[in-house]
Coordinates of C-alpha atoms in Angstrom, one line a residue:
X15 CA -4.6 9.1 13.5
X16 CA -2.3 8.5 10.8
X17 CA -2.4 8.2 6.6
X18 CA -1.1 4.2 6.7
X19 CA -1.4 1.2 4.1
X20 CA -0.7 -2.2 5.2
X21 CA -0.1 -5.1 2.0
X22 CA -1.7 -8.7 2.7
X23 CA -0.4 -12.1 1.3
X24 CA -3.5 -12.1 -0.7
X25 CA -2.9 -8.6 -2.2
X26 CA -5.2 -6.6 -0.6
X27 CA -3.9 -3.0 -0.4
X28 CA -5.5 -1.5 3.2
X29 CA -5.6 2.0 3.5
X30 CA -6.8 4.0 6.4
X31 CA -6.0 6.4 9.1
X32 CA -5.6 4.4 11.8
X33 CA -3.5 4.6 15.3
X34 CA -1.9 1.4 14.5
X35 CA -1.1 -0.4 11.4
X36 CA -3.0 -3.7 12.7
X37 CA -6.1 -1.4 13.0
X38 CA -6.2 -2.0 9.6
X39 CA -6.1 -5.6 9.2
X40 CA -9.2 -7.9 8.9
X41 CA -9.9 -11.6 9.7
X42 CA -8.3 -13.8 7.9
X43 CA -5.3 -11.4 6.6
X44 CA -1.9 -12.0 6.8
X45 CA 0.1 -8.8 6.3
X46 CA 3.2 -8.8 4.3
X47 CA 4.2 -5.1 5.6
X48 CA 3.2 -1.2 5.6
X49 CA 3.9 2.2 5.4
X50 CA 2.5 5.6 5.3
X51 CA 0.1 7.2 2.1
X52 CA -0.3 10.8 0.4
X53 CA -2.2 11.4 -2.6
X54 CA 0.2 13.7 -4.9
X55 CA -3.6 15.1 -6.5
X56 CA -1.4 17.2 -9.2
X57 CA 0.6 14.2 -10.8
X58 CA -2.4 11.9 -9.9
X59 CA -0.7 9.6 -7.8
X60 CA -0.7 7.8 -4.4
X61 CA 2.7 7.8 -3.4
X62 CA 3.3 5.3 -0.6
X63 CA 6.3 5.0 1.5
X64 CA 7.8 4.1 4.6
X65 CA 7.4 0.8 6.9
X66 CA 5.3 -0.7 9.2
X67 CA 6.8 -0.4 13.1
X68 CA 5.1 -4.0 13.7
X69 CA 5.1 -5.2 9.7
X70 CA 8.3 -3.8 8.3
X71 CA 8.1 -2.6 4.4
X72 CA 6.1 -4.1 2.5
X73 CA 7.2 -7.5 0.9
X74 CA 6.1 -6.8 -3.0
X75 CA 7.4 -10.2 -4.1
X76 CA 5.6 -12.1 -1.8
X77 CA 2.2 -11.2 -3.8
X78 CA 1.3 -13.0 -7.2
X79 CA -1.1 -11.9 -9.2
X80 CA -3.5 -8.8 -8.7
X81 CA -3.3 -5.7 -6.1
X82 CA -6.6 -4.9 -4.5
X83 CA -7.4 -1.6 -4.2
X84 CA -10.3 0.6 -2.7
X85 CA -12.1 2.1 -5.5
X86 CA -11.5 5.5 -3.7
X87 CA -7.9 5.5 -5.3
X88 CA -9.3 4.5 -8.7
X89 CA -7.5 6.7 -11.5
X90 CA -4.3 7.0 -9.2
X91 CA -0.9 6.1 -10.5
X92 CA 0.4 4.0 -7.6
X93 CA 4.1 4.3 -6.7
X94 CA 6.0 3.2 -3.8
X95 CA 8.7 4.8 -2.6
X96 CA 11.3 3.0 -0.4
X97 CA 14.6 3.6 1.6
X98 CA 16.5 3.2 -1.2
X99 CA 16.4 3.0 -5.3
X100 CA 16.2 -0.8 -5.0
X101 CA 13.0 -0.6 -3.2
X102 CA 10.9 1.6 -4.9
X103 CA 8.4 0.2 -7.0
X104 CA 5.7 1.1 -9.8
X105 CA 3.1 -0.6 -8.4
X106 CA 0.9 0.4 -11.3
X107 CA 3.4 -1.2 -13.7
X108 CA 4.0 -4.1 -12.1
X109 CA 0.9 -5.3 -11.0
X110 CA -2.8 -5.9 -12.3
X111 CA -4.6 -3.5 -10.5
X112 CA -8.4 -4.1 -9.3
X113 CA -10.5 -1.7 -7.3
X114 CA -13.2 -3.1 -4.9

């Protein structure tokens, strides 16, 4: 078992340890990519990062309006950290976050 996130078209972030990033999936979602968590619990963040071997990186500009987040992460600055500069994102800044 793994730390990985997957992102769905509807904005759901899925977080999990799972074997596989599909194990994380539910019916009805269409995932838009993945990667791999840590929570950085000194600078308060989850830092995600990586892709998804099935999913590829996650596709931030597919989503429009909020990120869904379990409320276990609630109080997290949310970054994620790509290959490169380009495609690293703030998710915290960008995005309306709401916990569920």
């Amino acid at each position: 078992m793994e730390p990985k996130f997957i992102l769905t078209l509807d904005g759901h972030l899925r977080i999990g340890s799972v074997k596989m990033h599909k194990d994380l999936l539910q019916p009805g979602d269409t995932c838009i990519g993945g990667g791999f968590w840590e929570v950085d619990y000194l600078s308060r963040r989850l830092i995600l990062s990586g892709k998804s071997y099935d999913y590829g990186k996650p596709k931030w500009t597919f989503v429009t309006g909020r990120i869904y987040v379990p409320t276990d992460f609630s109080g997290l600055r949310i970054e994620y950290d790509g290959d490169s500069f380009v495609d690293s994102i703030d998710v915290s800044a960008e995005f309306d976050i709401a916990y569920y």
